[in-house]
Coordinates of C-alpha atoms in Angstrom, one line a residue:
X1 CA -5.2 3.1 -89.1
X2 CA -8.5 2.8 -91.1
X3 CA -6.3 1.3 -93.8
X4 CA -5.1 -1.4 -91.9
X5 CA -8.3 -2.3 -90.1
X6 CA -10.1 -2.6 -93.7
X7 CA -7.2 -4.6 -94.0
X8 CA -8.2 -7.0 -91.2
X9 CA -12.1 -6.7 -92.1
X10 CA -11.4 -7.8 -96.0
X11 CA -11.1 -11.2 -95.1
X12 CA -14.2 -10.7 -92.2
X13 CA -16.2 -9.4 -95.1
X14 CA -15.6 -11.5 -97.7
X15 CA -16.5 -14.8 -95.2
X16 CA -20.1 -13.4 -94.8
X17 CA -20.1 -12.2 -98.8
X18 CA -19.5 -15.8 -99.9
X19 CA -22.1 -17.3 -97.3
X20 CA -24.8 -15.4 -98.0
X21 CA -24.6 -14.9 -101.6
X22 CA -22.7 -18.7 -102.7
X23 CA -22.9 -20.1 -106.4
X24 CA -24.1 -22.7 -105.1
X25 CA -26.0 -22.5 -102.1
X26 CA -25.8 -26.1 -99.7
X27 CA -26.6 -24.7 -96.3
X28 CA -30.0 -27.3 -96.3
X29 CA -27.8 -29.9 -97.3
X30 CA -25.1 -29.1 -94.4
X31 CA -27.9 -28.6 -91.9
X32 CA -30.1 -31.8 -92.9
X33 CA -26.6 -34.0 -92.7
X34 CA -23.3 -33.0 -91.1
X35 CA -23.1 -29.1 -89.2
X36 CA -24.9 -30.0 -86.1
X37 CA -22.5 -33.2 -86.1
X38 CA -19.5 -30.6 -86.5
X39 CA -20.9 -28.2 -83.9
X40 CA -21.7 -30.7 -81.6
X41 CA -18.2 -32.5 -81.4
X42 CA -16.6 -28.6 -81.5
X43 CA -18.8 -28.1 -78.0
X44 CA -17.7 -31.2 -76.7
X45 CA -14.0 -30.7 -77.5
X46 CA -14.5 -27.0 -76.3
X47 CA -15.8 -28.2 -73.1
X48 CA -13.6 -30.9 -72.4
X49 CA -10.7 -28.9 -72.7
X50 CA -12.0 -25.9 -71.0
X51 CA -12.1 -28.3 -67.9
X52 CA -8.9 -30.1 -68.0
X53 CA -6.6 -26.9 -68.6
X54 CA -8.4 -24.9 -66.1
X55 CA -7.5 -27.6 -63.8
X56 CA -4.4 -28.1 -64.9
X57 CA -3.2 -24.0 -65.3
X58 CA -5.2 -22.8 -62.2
X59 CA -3.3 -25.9 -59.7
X60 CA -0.4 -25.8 -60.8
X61 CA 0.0 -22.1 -61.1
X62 CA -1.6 -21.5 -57.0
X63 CA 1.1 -24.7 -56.1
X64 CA 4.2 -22.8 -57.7
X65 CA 3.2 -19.5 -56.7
X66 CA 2.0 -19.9 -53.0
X67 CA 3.8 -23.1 -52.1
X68 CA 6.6 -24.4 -51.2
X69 CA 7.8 -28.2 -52.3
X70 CA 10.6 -30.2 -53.8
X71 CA 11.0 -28.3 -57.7
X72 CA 9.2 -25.7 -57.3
X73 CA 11.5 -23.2 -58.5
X74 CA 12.3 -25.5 -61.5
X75 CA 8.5 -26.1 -62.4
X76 CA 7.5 -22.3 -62.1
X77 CA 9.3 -21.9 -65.4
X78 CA 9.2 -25.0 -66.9
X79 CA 5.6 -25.5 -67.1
X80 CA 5.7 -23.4 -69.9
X81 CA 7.8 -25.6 -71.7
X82 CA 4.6 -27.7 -73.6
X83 CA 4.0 -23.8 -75.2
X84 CA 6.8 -25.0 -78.0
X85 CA 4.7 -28.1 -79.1
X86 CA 2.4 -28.0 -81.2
X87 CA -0.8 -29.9 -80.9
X88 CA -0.7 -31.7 -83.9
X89 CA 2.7 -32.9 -82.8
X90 CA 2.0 -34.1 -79.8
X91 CA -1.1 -36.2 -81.2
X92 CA 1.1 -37.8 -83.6
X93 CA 3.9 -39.1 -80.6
X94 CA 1.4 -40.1 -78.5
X95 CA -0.4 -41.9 -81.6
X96 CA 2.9 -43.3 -82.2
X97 CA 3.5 -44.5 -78.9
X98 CA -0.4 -45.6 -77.7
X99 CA -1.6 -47.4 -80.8
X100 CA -1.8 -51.1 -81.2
X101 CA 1.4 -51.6 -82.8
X102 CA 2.9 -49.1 -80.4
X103 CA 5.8 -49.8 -77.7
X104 CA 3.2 -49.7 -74.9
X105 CA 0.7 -52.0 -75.5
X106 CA 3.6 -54.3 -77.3
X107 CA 5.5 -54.1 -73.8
X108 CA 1.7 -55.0 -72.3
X109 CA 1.3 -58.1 -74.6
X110 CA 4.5 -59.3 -73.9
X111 CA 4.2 -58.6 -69.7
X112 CA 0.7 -60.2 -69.3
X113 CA 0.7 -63.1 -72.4
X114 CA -2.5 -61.1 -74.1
X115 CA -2.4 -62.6 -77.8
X116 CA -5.0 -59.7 -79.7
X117 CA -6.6 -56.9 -78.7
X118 CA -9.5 -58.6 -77.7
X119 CA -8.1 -60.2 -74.6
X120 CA -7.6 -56.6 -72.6
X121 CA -9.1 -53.2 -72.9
X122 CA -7.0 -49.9 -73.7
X123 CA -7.9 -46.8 -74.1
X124 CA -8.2 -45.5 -77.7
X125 CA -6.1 -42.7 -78.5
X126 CA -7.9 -41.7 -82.1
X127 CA -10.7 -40.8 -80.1
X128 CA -12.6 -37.4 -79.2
X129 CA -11.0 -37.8 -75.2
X130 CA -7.5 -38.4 -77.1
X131 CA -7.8 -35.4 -79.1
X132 CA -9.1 -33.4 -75.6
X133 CA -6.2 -35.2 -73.6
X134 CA -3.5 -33.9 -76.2
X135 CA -4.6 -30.3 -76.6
X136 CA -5.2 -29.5 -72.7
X137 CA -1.4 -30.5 -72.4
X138 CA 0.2 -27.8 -74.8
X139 CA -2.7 -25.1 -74.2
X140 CA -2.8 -24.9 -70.2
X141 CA 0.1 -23.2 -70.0
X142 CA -2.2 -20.0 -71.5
X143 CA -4.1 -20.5 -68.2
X144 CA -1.0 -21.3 -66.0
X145 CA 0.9 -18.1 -66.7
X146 CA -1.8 -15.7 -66.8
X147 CA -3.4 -17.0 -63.2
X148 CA 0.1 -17.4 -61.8
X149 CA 0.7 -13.8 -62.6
X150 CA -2.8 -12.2 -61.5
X151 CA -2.4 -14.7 -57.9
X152 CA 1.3 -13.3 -57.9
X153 CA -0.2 -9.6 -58.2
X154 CA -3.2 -10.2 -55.3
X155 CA -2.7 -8.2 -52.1
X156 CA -1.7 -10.5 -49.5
X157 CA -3.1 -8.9 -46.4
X158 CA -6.5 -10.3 -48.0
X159 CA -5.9 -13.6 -48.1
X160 CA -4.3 -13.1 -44.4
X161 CA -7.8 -11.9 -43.2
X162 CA -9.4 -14.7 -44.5
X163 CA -7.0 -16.8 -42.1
X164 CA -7.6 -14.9 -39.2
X165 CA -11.3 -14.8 -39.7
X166 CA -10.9 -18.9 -39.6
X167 CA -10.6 -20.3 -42.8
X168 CA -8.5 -22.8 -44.6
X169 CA -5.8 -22.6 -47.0
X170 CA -8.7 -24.5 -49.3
X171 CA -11.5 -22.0 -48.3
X172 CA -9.3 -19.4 -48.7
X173 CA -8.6 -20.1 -52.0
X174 CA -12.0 -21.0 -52.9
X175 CA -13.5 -17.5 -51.6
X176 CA -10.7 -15.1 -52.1
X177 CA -7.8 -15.9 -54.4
X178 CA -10.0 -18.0 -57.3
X179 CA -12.4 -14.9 -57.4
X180 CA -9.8 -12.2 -57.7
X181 CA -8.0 -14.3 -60.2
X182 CA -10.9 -14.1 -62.3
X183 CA -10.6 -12.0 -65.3
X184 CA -7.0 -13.3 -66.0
X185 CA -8.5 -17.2 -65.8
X186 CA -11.1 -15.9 -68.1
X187 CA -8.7 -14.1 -70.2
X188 CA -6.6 -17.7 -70.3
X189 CA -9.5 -19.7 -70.9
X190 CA -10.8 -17.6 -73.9
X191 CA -7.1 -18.3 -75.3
X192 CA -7.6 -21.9 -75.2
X193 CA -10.7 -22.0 -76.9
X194 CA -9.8 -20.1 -79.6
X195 CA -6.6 -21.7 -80.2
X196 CA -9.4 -25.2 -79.7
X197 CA -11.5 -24.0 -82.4
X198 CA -8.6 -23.0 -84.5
X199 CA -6.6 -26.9 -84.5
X200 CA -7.1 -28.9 -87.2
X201 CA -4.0 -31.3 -87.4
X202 CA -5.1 -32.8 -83.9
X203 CA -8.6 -33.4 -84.8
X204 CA -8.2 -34.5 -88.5
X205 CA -5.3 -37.1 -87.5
X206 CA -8.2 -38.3 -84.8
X207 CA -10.9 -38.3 -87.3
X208 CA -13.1 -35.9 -84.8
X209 CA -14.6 -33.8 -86.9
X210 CA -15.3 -30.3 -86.1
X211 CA -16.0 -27.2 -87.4
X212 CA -12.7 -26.9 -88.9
X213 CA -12.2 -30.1 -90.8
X214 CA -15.6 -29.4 -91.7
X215 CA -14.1 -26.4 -93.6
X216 CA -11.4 -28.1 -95.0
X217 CA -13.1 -31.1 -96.2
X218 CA -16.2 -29.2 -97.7
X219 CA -13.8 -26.6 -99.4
X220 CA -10.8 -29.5 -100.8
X221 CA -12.7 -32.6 -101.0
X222 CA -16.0 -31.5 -102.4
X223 CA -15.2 -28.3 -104.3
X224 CA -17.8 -25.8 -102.4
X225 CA -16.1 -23.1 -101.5
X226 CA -19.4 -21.3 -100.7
X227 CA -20.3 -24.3 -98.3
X228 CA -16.7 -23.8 -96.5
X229 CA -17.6 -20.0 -96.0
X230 CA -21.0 -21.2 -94.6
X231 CA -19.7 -23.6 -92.2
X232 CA -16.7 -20.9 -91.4
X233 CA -19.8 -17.7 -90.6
X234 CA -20.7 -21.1 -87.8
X235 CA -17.4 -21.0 -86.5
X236 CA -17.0 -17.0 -86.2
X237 CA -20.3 -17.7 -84.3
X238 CA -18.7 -19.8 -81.1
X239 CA -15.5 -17.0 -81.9
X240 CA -18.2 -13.9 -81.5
X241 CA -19.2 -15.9 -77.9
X242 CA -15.8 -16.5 -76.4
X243 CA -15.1 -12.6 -77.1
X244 CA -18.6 -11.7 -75.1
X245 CA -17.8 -14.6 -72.4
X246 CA -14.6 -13.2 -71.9
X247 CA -15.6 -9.3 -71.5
X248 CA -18.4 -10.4 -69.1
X249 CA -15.8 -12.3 -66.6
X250 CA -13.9 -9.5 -66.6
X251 CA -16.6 -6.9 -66.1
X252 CA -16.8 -5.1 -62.9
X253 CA -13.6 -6.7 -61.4
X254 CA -11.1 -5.2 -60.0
X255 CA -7.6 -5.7 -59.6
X256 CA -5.1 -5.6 -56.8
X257 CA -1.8 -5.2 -56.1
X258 CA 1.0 -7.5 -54.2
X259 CA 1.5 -6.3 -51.0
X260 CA 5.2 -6.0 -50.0
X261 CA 4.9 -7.7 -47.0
X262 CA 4.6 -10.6 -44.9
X263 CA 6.1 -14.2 -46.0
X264 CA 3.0 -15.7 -44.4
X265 CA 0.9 -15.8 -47.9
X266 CA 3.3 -19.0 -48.5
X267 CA 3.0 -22.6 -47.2
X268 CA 5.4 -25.2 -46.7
X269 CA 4.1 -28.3 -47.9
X270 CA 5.3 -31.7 -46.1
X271 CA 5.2 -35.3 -46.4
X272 CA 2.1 -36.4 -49.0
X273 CA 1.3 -33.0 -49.8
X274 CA 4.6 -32.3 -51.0
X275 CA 5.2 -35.5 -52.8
X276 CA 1.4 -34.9 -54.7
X277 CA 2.5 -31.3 -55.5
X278 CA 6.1 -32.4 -57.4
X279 CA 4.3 -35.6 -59.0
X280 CA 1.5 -33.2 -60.2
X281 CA 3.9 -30.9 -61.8
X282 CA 5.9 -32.8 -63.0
X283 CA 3.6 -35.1 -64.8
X284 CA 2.0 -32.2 -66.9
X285 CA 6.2 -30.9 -68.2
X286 CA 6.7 -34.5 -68.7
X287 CA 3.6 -35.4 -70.5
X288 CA 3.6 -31.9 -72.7
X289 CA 7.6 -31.7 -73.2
X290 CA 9.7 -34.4 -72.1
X291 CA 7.7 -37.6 -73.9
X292 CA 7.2 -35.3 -77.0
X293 CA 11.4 -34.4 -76.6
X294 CA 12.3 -37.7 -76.1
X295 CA 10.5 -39.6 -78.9
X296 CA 11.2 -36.9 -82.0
X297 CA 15.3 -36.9 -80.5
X298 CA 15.2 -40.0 -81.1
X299 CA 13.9 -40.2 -84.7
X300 CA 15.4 -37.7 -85.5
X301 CA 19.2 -38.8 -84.6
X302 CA 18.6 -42.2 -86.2
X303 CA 17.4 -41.0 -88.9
X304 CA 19.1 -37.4 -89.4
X305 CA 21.8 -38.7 -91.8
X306 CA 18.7 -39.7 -94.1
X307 CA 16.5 -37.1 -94.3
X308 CA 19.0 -34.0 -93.5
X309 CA 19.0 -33.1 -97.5
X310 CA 18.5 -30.8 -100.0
X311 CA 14.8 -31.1 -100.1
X312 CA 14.3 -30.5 -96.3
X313 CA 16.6 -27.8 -95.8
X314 CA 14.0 -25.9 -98.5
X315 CA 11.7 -26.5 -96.7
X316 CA 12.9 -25.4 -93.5
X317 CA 13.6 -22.1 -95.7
X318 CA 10.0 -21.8 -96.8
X319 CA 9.4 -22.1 -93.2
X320 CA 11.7 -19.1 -92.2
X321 CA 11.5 -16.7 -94.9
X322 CA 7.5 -16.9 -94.6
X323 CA 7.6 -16.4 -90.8
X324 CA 10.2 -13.5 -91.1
X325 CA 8.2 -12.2 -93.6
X326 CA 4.6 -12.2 -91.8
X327 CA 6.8 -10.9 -88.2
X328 CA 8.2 -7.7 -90.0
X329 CA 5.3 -7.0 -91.6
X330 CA 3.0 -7.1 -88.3
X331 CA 5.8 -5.0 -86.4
X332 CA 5.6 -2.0 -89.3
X333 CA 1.5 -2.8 -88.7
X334 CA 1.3 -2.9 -85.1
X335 CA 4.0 -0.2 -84.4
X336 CA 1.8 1.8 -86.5
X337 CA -1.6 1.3 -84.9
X338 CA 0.0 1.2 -81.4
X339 CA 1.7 4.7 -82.4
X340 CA -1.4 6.2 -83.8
X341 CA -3.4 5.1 -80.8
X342 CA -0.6 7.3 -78.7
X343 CA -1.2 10.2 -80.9
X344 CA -4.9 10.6 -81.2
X345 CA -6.4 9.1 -78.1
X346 CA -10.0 9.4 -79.6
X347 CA -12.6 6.8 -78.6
X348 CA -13.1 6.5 -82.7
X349 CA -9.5 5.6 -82.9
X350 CA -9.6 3.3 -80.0
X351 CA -12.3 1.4 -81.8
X352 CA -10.2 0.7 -85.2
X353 CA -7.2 -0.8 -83.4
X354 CA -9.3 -2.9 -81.4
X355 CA -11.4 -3.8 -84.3
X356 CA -7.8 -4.1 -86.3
X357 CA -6.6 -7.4 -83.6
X358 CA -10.1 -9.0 -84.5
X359 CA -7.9 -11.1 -87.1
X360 CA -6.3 -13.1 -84.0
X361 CA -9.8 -14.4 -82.7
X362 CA -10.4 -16.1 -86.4
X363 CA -9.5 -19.9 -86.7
X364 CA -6.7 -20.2 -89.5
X365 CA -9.3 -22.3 -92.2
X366 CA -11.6 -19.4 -92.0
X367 CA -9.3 -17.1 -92.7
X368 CA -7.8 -18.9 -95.3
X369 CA -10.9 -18.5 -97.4
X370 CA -11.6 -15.2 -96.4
X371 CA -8.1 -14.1 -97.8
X372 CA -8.1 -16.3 -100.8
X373 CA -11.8 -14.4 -101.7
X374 CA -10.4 -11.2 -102.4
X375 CA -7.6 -12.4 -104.1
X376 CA -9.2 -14.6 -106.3
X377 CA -11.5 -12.1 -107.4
X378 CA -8.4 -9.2 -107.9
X379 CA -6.4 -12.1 -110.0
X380 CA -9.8 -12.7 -112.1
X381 CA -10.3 -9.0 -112.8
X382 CA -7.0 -8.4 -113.8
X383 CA -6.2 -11.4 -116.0
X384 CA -10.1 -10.5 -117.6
X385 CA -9.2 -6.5 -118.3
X386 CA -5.7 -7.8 -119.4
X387 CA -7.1 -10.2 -122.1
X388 CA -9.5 -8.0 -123.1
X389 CA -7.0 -5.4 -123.9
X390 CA -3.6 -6.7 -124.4
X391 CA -4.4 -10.2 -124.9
X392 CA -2.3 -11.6 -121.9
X393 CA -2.8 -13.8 -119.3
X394 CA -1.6 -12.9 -115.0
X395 CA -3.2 -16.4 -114.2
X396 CA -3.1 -16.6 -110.3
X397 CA -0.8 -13.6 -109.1
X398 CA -1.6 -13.3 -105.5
X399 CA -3.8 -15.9 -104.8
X400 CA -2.0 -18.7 -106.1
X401 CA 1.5 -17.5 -104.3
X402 CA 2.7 -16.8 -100.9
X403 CA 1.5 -13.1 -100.6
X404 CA -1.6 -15.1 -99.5
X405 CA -0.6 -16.9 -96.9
X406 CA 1.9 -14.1 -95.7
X407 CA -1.1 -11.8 -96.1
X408 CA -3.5 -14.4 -93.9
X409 CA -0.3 -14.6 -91.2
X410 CA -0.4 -10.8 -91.1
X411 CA -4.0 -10.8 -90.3
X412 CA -4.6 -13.2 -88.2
X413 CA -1.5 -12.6 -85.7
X414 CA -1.3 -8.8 -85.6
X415 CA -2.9 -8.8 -82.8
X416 CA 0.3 -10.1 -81.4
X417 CA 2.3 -7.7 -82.3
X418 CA 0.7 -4.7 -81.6
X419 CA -0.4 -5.7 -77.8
X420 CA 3.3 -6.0 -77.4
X421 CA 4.5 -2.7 -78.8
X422 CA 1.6 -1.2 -77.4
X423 CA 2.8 -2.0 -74.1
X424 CA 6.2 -0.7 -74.2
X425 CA 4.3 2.5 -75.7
X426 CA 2.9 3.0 -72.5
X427 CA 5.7 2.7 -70.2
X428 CA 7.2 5.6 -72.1
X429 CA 5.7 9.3 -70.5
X430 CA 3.9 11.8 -72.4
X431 CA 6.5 14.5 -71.2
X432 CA 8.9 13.0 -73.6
X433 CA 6.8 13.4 -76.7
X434 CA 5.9 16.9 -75.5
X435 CA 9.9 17.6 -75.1
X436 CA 10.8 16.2 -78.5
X437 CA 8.0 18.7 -80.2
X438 CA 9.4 21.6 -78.2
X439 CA 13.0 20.6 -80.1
X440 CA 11.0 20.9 -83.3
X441 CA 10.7 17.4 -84.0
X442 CA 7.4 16.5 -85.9
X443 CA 5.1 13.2 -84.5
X444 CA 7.4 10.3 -87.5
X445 CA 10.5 12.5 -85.9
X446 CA 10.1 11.9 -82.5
X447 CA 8.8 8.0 -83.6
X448 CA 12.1 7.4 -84.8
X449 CA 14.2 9.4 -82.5
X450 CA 12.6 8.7 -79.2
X451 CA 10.3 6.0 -78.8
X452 CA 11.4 4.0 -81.2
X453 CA 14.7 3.0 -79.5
X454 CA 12.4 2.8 -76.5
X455 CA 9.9 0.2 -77.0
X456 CA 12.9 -1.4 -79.3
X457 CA 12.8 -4.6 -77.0
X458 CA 8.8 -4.9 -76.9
X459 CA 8.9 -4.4 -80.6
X460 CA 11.6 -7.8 -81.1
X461 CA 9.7 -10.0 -78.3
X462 CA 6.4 -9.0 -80.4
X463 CA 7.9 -10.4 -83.9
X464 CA 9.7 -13.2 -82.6
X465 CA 6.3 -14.4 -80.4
X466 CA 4.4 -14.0 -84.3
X467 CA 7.3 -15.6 -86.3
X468 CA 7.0 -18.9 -84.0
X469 CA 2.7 -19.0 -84.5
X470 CA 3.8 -18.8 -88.4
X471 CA 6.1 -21.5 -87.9
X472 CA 3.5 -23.4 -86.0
X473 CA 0.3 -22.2 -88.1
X474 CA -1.2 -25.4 -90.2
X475 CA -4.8 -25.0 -91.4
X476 CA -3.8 -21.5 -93.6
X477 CA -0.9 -22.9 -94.7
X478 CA -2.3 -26.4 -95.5
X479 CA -5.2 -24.6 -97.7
X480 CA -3.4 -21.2 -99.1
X481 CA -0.1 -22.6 -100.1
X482 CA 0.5 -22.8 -103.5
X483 CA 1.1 -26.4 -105.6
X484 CA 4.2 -28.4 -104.3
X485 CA 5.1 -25.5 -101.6
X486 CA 5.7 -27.1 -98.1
X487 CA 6.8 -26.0 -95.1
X488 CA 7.4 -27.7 -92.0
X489 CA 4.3 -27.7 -90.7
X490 CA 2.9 -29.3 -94.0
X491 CA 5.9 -31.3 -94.0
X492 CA 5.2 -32.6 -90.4
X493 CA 1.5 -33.2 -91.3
X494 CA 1.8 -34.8 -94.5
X495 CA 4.2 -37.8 -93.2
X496 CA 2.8 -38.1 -89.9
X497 CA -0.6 -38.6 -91.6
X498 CA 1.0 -41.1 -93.3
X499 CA 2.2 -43.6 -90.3
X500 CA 5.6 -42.0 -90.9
X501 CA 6.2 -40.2 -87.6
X502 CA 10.1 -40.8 -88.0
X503 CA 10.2 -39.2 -91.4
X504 CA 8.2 -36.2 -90.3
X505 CA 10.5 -36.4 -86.7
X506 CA 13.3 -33.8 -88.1
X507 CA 10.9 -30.7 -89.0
X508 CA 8.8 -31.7 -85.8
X509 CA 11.7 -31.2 -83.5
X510 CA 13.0 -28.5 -85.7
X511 CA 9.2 -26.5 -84.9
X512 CA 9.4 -27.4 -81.3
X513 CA 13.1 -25.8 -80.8
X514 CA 12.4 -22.4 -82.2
X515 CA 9.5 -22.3 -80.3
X516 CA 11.3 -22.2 -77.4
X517 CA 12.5 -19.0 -78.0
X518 CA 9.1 -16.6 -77.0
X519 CA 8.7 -19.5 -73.7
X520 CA 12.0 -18.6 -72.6
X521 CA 11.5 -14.6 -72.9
X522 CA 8.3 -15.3 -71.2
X523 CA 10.2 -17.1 -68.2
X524 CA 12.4 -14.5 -67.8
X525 CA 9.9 -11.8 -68.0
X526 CA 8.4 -13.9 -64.5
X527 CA 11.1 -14.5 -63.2
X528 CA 11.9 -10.7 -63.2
X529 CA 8.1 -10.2 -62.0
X530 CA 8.7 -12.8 -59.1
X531 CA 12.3 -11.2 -58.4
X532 CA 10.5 -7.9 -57.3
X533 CA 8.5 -9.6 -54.6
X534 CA 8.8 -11.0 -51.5
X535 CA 10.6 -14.6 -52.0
X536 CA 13.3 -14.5 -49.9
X537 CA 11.8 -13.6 -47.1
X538 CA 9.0 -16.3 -47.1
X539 CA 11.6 -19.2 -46.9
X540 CA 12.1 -18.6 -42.8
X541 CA 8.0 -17.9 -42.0
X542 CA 6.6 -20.2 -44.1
X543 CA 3.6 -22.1 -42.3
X544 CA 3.9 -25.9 -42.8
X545 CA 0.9 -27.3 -44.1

């Protein structure tokens, strides 16, 4: 276990290493001219996101969970559907479809005789509200499911009180459910800002320039890497305050469990109220799936004959054999820490795991250069010791290959992994370690005879859930990979950078499909949750409201 969180705090170290001690040191230059320009438009975007997905996650998770309207059974699983699509994807459809040569304002012109832009005002998507707009609709679903299941897990008998002691279904979400539901919104939120700070294909397309183009431009396009790590020890800053933010909404609360009784927690909606609550819903799955669906289906089928080749099915190999790669090796890692954690229950050993998942809260651009740091510096000493003595040449061995970027997927999502397996872990009861030991078994024995067929299935849904992020991940990729190496990500981003959304529509779609795979485990998984609870007898005492 100390290995492997050494392992995460390599790339942690070697960030701060390169920052303090650069060859050449810029930080006046980057605070005289452009970080509090990056930090500022990283708060902004923060903020403006923050609000619209907690509005977005927190309504439409109390709607499906204590109402009752037309859809609601089909938009309690659904909304998780914009979890598939990647941000950057999404701001290249609706760039596609928003801009001036778009179909929308070329239906506009045509409806209403305008001539140029200058004879009617609309909205500009490459803009900081565009680039907030397009990552609230694939990120609230990280609020959404995590409020939806702490309102699902409230007692009811407390929010009954609160009826009988006069207030309204508002007021009684206001002052009881919102405040119990808490440290899961705060647990949500903290996702969505991470995963905010992290984008870089959204906010580079929109020319908004945060913290993490800041990274990638001061690293590719003016050769500092010591300015990069700089502006990256910045980001780990706002990273180091979500963590603290996050802890302190979840301090001192406590949580409560559904009660098994009473179908009066739910409400009937009627007439406007019901209409508002299906039109709501629907217009977040439509905006964050069904546009984003529709436009890339149909690139992609005019175009499939063309760009179905050689080159692209490659591609899509790099894709999969580099996200199988990084999934097995965080199951081996996590299944290890989660298992270690099970054997020696110290508070010292608690600290390494939980040190060892630090690698999910870094962006992917700063842990691009912290991995490629360590490398570089292995590759250099060996290709110098080699030359010296044998007279040969390594060149770049690991750094300039995909060991780094597997290595950077391994860090940053094992997190993943081993919160998963670390679950199943403790559904299984200490009596049946005890039991194998008393058969003679020794603690990799009973791993591999007992609990490993046991948290079997938590293991699988951990890898699958990493091996999507890897297919999704850009900003490593983009900066690790080595010259003339794409996957689809890249392949997505480089085209659609380009104008060329229908030549980039095929890998796009191709992303958004097999990330439907951990959404529809995580449906299920509700559903079951929901199964257990009191839904059929609600439809019969259901106040109207």
């Amino acid at each position: 276990m100390a290995a492997i969180a050494l392992l995460v705090a390599l790339p942690l170290l070697s960030v701060f290493w390169l920052a303090l001690f650069p060859e050449e040191n810029i930080w006046p230059h980057l605070l005289d001219t452009v970080l509090f320009h990056y930090i500022s438009a990283t708060l902004m975007l923060a903020f403006g996101v923050a609000v619209l997905t907690l509005l977005a996650g927190v309504g439409a998770a109390w709607l499906v969970t204590m109402c009752r309207f037309p859809g609601r059974g089909l938009f309690e699983w659904a909304l998780l559907l914009p979890f598939a699509v990647p941000a950057y994807v999404i701001a290249y459809v609706y760039t596609d479809l928003l801009e001036y040569a778009g179909p929308v304002q070329k239906f506009l012109r045509a409806l209403c005789g305008w001539q140029t832009a200058r004879d009617y005002w609309f909205p500009e998507i490459r803009s900081m509200g565009g680039a907030i707009a397009m990552l609230s609709l694939v990120l609230y679903p990280y609020v959404y499911m995590l409020a939806r299941a702490a309102f699902i897990e409230q007692c009811g008998s407390i929010r009954a009180a609160s009826r009988s002691l006069g207030c309204t279904p508002w007021q009684s979400f206001l002052r009881v459910s919102l405040p119990m539901a808490r440290p899961a919104i705060a647990v949500g939120l903290s996702l969505v800002l991470m995963e905010t700070l992290n984008d870089f294909g959204t906010v580079d397309f929109f020319a908004v320039r945060t913290l993490s183009v800041g990274i990638y431009d001061t690293w590719l396009s003016r050769g500092n890497l010591g300015g990069a790590a700089q502006i990256a020890c910045s980001t780990l800053v706002f990273v180091v305050l979500l963590i603290v933010l996050e802890r302190r909404g979840r301090k001192g609360q406590r949580h409560f469990v559904q009660s098994p009784v009473a179908g009066s927690d739910f409400y009937r909606l009627r007439g406007w109220r019901a209409l508002s609550a299906s039109l709501f819903c629907a217009l977040l799955l439509i905006s964050g799936f069904g546009v984003p669906i529709v436009v890339l289906g149909g690139y992609a089928l005019d175009n499939f004959s063309s760009y179905w080749s050689g080159d692209f099915l490659a591609i899509a190999r790099n894709s999969f054999l580099l996200s199988g790669a990084a999934a097995v090796v965080t199951a081996v890692l996590g299944l290890l820490l989660a298992y270690g954690k099970r054997l020696y229950p110290r508070r010292s050993v608690k600290s390494l795991v939980g040190f060892a998942k630090l690698g999910y809260a870094m962006p992917g651009a700063v842990m691009a250069i912290g991995v490629l740091i360590p490398l570089a510096a292995f590759d250099n000493a060996l290709d110098a010791l080699l030359r010296e003595h044998f007279g040969i040449s390594t060149g770049l061995l690991l750094s300039g290959s995909v060991f780094a970027i597997v290595f950077a997927y391994a860090v940053r999502f094992l997190a993943v992994s081993a919160g998963a397996i670390e679950s199943s872990l403790d559904k299984v009861t200490p009596s049946m370690d005890r039991a194998a030991r008393s058969l003679g078994r020794n603690s990799w024995q009973t791993l591999w005879a007992v609990h490993f067929p046991l948290v079997r299935a938590g293991l699988l849904s951990g890898a699958l859930v990493v091996f999507v992020d890897c297919m999704k991940e850009l900003p490593a990729t983009l900066l690790l990979r080595p010259f003339g190496f794409e996957t689809l990500a890249t392949h997505v981003y480089q085209f659609a950078s380009d104008e060329m959304l229908e030549r980039s529509a095929l890998g796009a779609l191709m992303i958004v499909l097999v990330g439907l795979l951990p959404v529809i485990l995580l449906s299920r998984s509700m559903g079951r949750r929901r199964e257990g609870q009191v839904a059929e007898l609600v439809e019969s005492e259901a106040p109207t409201l």
